[in-house]
XYZ file of C-alpha atoms in Angstrom:
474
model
C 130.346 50.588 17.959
C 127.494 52.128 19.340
C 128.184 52.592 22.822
C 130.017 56.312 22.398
C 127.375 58.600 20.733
C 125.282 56.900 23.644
C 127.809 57.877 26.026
C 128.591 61.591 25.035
C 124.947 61.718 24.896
C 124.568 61.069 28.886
C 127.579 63.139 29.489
C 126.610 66.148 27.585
C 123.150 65.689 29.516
C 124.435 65.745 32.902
C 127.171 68.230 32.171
C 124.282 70.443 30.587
C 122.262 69.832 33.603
C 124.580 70.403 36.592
C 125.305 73.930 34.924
C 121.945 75.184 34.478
C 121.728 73.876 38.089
C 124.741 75.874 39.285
C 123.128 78.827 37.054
C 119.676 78.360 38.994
C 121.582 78.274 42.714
C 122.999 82.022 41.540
C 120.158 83.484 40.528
C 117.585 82.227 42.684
C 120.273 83.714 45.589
C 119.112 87.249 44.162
C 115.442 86.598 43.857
C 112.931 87.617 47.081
C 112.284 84.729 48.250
C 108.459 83.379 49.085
C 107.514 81.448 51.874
C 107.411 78.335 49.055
C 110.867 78.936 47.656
C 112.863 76.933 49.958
C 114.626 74.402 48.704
C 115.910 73.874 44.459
C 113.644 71.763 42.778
C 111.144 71.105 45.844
C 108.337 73.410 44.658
C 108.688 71.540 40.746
C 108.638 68.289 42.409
C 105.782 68.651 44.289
C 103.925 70.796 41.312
C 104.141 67.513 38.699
C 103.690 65.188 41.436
C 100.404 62.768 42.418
C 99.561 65.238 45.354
C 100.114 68.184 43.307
C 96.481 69.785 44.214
C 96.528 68.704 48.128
C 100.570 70.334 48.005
C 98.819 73.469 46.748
C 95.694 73.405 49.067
C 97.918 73.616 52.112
C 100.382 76.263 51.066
C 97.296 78.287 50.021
C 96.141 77.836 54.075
C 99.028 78.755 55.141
C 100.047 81.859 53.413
C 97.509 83.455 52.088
C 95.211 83.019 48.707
C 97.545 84.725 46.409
C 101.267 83.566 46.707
C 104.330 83.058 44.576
C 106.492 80.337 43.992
C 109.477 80.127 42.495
C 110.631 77.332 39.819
C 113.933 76.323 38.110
C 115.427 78.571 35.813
C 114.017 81.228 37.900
C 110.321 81.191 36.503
C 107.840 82.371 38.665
C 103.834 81.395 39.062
C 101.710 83.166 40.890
C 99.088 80.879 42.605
C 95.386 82.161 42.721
C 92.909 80.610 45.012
C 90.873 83.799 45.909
C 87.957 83.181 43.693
C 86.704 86.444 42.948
C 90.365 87.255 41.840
C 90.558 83.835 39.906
C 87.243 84.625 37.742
C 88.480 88.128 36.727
C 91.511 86.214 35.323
C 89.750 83.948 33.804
C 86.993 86.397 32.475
C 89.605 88.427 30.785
C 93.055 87.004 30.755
C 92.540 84.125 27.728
C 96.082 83.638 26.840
C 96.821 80.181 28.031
C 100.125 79.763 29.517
C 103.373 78.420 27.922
C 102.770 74.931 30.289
C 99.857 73.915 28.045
C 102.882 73.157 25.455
C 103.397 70.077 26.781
C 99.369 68.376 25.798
C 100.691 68.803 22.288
C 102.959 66.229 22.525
C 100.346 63.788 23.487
C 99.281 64.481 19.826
C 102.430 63.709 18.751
C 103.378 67.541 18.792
C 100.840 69.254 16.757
C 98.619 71.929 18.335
C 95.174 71.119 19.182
C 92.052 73.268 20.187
C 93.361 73.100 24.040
C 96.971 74.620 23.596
C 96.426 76.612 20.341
C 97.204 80.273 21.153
C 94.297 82.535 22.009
C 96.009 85.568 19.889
C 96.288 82.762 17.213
C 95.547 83.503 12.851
C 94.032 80.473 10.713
C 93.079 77.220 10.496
C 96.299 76.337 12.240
C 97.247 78.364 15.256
C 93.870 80.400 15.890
C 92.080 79.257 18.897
C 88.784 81.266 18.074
C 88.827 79.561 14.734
C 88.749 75.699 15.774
C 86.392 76.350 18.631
C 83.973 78.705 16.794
C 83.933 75.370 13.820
C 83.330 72.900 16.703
C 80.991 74.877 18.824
C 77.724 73.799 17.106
C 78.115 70.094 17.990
C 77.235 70.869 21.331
C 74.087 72.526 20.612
C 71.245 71.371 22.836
C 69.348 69.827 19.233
C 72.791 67.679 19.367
C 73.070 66.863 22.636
C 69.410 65.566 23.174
C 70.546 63.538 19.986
C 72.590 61.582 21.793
C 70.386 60.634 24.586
C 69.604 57.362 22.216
C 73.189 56.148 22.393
C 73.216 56.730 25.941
C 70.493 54.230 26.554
C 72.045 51.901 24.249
C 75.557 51.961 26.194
C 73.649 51.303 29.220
C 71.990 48.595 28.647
C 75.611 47.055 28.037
C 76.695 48.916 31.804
C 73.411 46.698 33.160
C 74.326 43.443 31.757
C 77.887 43.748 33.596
C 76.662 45.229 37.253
C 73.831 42.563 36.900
C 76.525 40.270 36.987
C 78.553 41.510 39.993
C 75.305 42.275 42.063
C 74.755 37.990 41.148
C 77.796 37.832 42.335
C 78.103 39.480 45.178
C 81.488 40.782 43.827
C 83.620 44.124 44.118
C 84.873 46.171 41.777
C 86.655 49.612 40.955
C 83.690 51.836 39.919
C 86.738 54.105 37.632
C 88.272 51.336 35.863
C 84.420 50.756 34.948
C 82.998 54.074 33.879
C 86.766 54.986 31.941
C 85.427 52.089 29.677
C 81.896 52.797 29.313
C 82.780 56.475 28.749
C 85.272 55.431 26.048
C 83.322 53.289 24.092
C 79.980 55.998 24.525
C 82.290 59.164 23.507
C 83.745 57.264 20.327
C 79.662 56.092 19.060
C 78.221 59.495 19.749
C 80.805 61.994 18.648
C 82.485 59.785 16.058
C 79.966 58.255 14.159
C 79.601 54.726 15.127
C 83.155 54.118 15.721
C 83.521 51.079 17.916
C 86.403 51.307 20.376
C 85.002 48.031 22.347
C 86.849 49.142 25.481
C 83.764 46.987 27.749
C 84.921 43.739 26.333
C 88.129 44.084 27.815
C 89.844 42.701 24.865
C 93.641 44.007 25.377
C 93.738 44.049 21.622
C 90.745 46.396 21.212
C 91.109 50.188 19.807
C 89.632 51.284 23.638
C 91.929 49.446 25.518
C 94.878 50.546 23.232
C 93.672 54.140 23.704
C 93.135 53.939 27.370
C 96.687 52.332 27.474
C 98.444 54.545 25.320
C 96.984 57.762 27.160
C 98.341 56.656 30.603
C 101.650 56.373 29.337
C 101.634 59.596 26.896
C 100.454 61.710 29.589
C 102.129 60.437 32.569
C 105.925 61.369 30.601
C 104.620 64.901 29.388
C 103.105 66.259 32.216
C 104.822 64.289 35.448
C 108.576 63.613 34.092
C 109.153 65.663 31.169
C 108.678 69.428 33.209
C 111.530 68.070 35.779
C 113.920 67.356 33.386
C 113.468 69.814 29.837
C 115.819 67.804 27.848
C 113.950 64.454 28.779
C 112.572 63.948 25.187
C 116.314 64.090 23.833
C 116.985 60.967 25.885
C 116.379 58.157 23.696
C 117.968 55.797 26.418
C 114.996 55.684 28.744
C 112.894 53.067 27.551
C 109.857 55.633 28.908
C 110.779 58.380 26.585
C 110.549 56.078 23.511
C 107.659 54.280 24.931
C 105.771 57.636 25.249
C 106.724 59.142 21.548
C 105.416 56.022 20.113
C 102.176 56.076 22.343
C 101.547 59.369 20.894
C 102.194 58.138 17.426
C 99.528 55.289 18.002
C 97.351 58.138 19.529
C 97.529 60.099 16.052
C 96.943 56.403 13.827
C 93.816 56.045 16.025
C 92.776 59.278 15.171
C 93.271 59.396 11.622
C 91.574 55.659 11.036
C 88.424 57.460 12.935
C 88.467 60.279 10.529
C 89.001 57.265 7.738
C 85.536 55.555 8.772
C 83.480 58.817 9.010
C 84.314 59.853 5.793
C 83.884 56.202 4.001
C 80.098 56.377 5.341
C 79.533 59.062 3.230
C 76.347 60.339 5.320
C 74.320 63.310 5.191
C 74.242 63.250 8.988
C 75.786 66.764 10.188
C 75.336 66.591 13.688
C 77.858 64.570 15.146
C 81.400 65.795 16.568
C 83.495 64.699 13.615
C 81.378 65.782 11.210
C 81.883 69.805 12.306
C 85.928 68.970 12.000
C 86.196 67.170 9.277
C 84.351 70.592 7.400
C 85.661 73.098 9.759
C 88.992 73.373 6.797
C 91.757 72.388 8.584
C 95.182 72.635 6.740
C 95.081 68.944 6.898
C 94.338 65.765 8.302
C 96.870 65.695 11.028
C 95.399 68.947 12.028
C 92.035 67.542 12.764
C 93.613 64.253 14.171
C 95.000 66.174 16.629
C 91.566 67.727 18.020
C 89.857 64.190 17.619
C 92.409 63.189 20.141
C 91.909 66.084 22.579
C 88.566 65.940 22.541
C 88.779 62.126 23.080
C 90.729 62.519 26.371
C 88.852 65.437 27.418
C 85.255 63.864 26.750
C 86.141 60.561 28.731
C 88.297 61.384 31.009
C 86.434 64.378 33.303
C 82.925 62.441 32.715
C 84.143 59.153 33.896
C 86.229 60.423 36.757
C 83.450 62.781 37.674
C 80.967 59.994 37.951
C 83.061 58.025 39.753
C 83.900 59.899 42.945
C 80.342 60.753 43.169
C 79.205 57.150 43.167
C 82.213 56.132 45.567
C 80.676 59.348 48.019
C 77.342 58.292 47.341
C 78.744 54.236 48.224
C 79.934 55.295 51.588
C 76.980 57.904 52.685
C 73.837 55.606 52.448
C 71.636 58.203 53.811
C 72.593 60.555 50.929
C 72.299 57.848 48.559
C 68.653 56.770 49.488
C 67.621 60.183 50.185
C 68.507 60.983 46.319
C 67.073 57.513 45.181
C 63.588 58.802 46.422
C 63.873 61.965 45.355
C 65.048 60.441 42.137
C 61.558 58.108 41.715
C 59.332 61.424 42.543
C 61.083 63.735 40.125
C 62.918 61.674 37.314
C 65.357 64.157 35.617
C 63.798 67.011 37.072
C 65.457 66.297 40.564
C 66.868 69.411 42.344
C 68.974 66.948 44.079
C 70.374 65.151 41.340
C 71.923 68.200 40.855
C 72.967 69.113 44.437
C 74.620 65.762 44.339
C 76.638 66.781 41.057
C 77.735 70.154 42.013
C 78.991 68.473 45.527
C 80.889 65.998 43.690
C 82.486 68.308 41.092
C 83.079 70.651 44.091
C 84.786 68.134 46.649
C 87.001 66.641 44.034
C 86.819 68.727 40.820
C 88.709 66.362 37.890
C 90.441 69.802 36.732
C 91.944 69.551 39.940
C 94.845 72.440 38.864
C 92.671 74.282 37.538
C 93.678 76.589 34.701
C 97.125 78.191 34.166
C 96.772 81.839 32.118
C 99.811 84.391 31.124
C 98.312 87.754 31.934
C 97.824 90.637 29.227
C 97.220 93.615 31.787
C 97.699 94.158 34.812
C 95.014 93.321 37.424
C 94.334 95.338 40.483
C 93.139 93.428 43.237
C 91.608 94.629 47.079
C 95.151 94.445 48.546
C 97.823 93.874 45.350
C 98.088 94.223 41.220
C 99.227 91.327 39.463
C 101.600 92.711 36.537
C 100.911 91.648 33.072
C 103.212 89.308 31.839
C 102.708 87.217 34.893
C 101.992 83.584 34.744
C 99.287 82.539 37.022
C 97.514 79.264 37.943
C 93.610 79.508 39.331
C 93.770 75.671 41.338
C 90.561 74.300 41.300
C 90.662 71.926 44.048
C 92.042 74.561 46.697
C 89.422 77.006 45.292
C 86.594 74.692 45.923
C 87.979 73.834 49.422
C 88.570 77.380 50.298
C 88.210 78.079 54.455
C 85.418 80.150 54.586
C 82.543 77.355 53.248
C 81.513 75.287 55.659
C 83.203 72.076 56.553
C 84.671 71.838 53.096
C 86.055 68.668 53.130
C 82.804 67.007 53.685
C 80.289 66.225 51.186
C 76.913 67.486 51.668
C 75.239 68.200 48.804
C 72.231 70.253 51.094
C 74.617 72.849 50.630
C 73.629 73.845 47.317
C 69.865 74.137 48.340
C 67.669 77.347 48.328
C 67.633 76.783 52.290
C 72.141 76.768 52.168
C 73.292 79.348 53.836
C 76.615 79.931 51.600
C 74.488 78.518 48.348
C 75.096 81.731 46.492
C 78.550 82.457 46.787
C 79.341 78.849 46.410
C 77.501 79.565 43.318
C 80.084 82.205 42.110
C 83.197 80.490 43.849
C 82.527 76.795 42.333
C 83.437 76.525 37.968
C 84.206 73.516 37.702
C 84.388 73.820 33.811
C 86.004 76.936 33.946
C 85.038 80.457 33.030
C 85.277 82.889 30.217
C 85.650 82.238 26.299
C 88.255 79.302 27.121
C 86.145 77.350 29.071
C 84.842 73.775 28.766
C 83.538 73.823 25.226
C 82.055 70.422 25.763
C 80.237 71.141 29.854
C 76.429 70.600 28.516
C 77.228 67.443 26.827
C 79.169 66.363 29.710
C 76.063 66.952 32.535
C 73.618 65.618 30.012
C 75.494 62.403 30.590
C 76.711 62.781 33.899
C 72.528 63.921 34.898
C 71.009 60.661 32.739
C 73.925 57.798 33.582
C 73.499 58.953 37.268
C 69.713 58.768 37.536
C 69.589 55.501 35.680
C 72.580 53.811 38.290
C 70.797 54.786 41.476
C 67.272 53.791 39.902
C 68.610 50.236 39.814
C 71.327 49.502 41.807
C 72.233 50.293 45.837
C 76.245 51.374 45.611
C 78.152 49.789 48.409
C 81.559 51.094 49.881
C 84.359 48.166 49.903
C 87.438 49.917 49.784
C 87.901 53.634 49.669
C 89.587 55.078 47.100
C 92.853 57.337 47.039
C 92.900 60.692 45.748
C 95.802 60.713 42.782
C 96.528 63.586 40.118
C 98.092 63.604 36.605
C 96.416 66.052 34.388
C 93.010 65.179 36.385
C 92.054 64.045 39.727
C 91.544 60.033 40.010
C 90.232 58.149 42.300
C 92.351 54.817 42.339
C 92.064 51.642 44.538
C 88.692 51.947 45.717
C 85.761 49.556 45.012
C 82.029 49.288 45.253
C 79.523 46.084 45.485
C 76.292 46.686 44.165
C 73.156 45.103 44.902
C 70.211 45.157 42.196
C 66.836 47.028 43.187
C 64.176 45.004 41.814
C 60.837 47.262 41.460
């Protein structure tokens, strides 16, 4: 008795689809046409796919570092990889674009701090609003706060890598720091809230999250832009999988809020503690921003870490040249942070960069970009522009007094973004980036087994690679 809503449903689907594609194939006949706009549905494809930033990277070499392309339904994005152009955008231009949409369905559909509009009013639309409430959690006084819980998580990190350098056994270094990150992000910004994602225990609130965040974001932002009326289709078991993931996302959220407030502390300097009295309309509100700032805050720091140690693993030279300079200069290393702004440079996490609908126009050298446009500033095709030096190498010397290019690379390298909407949480992150780095190469020689491949939803992972590690005893 159920089988023909189901059917009419699929039928009205595809008969809805093949006429908006008939539509598109009409339209798009009138439009100029770009060097990218070749083929229907090629340029979407290749947008929400794995290689998404590479895709972009070689268009950008071939034609130029400002080009169109053309998308179903006859919306066009203007691509940005001309740095100076990209940072006036950015400076200026805060209105995210419509594509940010799609995050707020990873919190079950409510808006969040990251796709709230920048033109917003009040406690629930108004950008300025949630970030200005949030803003003083990342005060330096906070930040050096947290250097305590750092060293505790550690110790935990030790115990395990102790173990494999025993061992002599390999291991993903990702899979690795997504858990310590998870389980450090939840203590420090949430109170004490255990998430236990090092035990490994599938039943644990960090391997639930890390679980339920794979799935939620791999249907929103992969297969939900090809297909818009994907979330109507109840038959794919992926569609329901993802709405409850982002259900289970929200229930996480709210039983954090739940244990903050049943401590009843005077302690005002944690994360939650600035949302939970920044006046939200209500709890869902501020369940929604606990969740964005839980995927932001692990995700970027562990994947940043990560493909620095796997460069570091297979450039031994580099690695032992920083371990030195490391044991002569602690945190005050000036090639600590060489080594950082290589890695975030080489394979920036934000890998697409931001997306911005622009309010003015914006005269360039050669061209004005109307307002009303919708343009993307890609990170990773930035960063590997073809005027720096052999930019698909990493050498962090770059970024010394003595490197030639070390001041434009200066202005042409954000990894956290520019401008009002930028990274709220950057300090925090290369507090804990700086301190978990020194600490790793202190004790422990990083090995390449396997080298990782580059893959992209919503950030840049490095999957199937693995280290061995051998423990320096002093």
């Amino acid at each position: 008795m159920f089988q023909y809503p189901l059917t009419k449903t699929v039928v009205g689907t595809v008969v809805v689809f093949v006429s908006l594609r008939a539509i598109y194939r009409v339209v798009s006949s009138l439009l100029p046409r770009s060097g990218v706009h070749k083929e229907y549905f090629s340029p979407m494809v290749k947008l929400t796919s794995s290689s998404a930033p590479f895709w972009v990277h070689e268009v950008a070499l071939r034609h130029g570092s400002i080009f169109d392309i053309w998308l179903p339904l006859a919306l066009k994005i203007v691509v940005v990889t001309d740095y100076k152009a990209a940072r006036e955008i950015l400076e200026h231009d805060l209105q995210k674009a419509i594509m940010y949409k799609a995050f707020q369905k990873v919190a079950d559909g409510e808006p969040t701090i990251l796709t709230k509009s920048t033109h917003g009013v009040g406690p629930r639309d108004g950008w300025k609003w949630t970030r200005k409430g949030c803003a003083g959690a990342f005060s330096s006084l906070n930040i050096n706060r947290t250097l305590d819980k750092i060293d505790m998580h550690l110790q935990g990190l030790f115990a395990l890598l102790d173990e494999h350098s025993r061992a002599g056994s390999t291991f993903a270094v990702d899979n690795l720091m997504l858990r310590f990150f998870v389980d450090l992000i939840a203590d420090a910004a949430f109170k004490g809230f255990q998430m236990n994602a090092m035990t490994m225990d599938e039943n644990s609130d960090g391997m639930k999250f890390l679980e339920n965040v794979e799935v939620s974001l791999k249907e929103y932002t992969l297969k939900e832009p090809l297909m818009p009326f994907r979330s109507w289709m109840l038959f794919l078991p992926s569609v329901v999988r993802a709405k409850k993931a982002s259900k289970e996302l929200m229930n996480l959220a709210q039983r954090v809020l739940d244990f903050y407030r049943s401590q009843k502390s005077d302690d005002d300097t944690c994360l939650i503690s600035f949302l939970n009295r920044n006046q939200y309309p209500d709890d869902r509100a501020i369940c929604a921003d606990i969740v964005t700032f839980m995927i932001g805050g692990h995700d970027t720091s562990a994947y940043t870490l990560s493909w620095i140690l796997y460069e570091l693993s297979a450039a031994q030279d580099i690695q032992s040249k920083l371990r030195q300079d490391l044991k002569l200069h602690g945190q005050e290393s000036k090639y600590l942070g060489h080594v950082i702004q290589e890695g975030m440079r080489l394979w920036p996490v934000a890998a697409q960069g931001s997306i911005r609908t622009l309010q003015r126009d914006v005269k360039l050298e050669d061209q004005t970009i109307p307002a009303g446009e919708m343009c993307i500033m890609p990170f990773f095709a930035i960063f590997r522009s073809a005027w720096i030096d052999r930019a698909a190498e990493f050498i962090p010397e770059r970024w010394s007094e003595e490197g030639p290019q070390k001041k434009e690379l200066e202005e042409a390298v954000f990894p956290f973004s520019v401008g009002l909407r930028n990274c709220v949480g950057q300090r925090m992150a290369m507090t804990q980036i700086r301190k978990i780095l020194l600490e790793l190469i202190l004790r422990y020689e990083f090995v390449l087994a396997k080298k990782p491949r580059p893959e992209y939803f919503l950030t840049l992972k490095p999957w199937g690679g693995s280290v061995s590690v051998r423990k320096i005893y002093k």
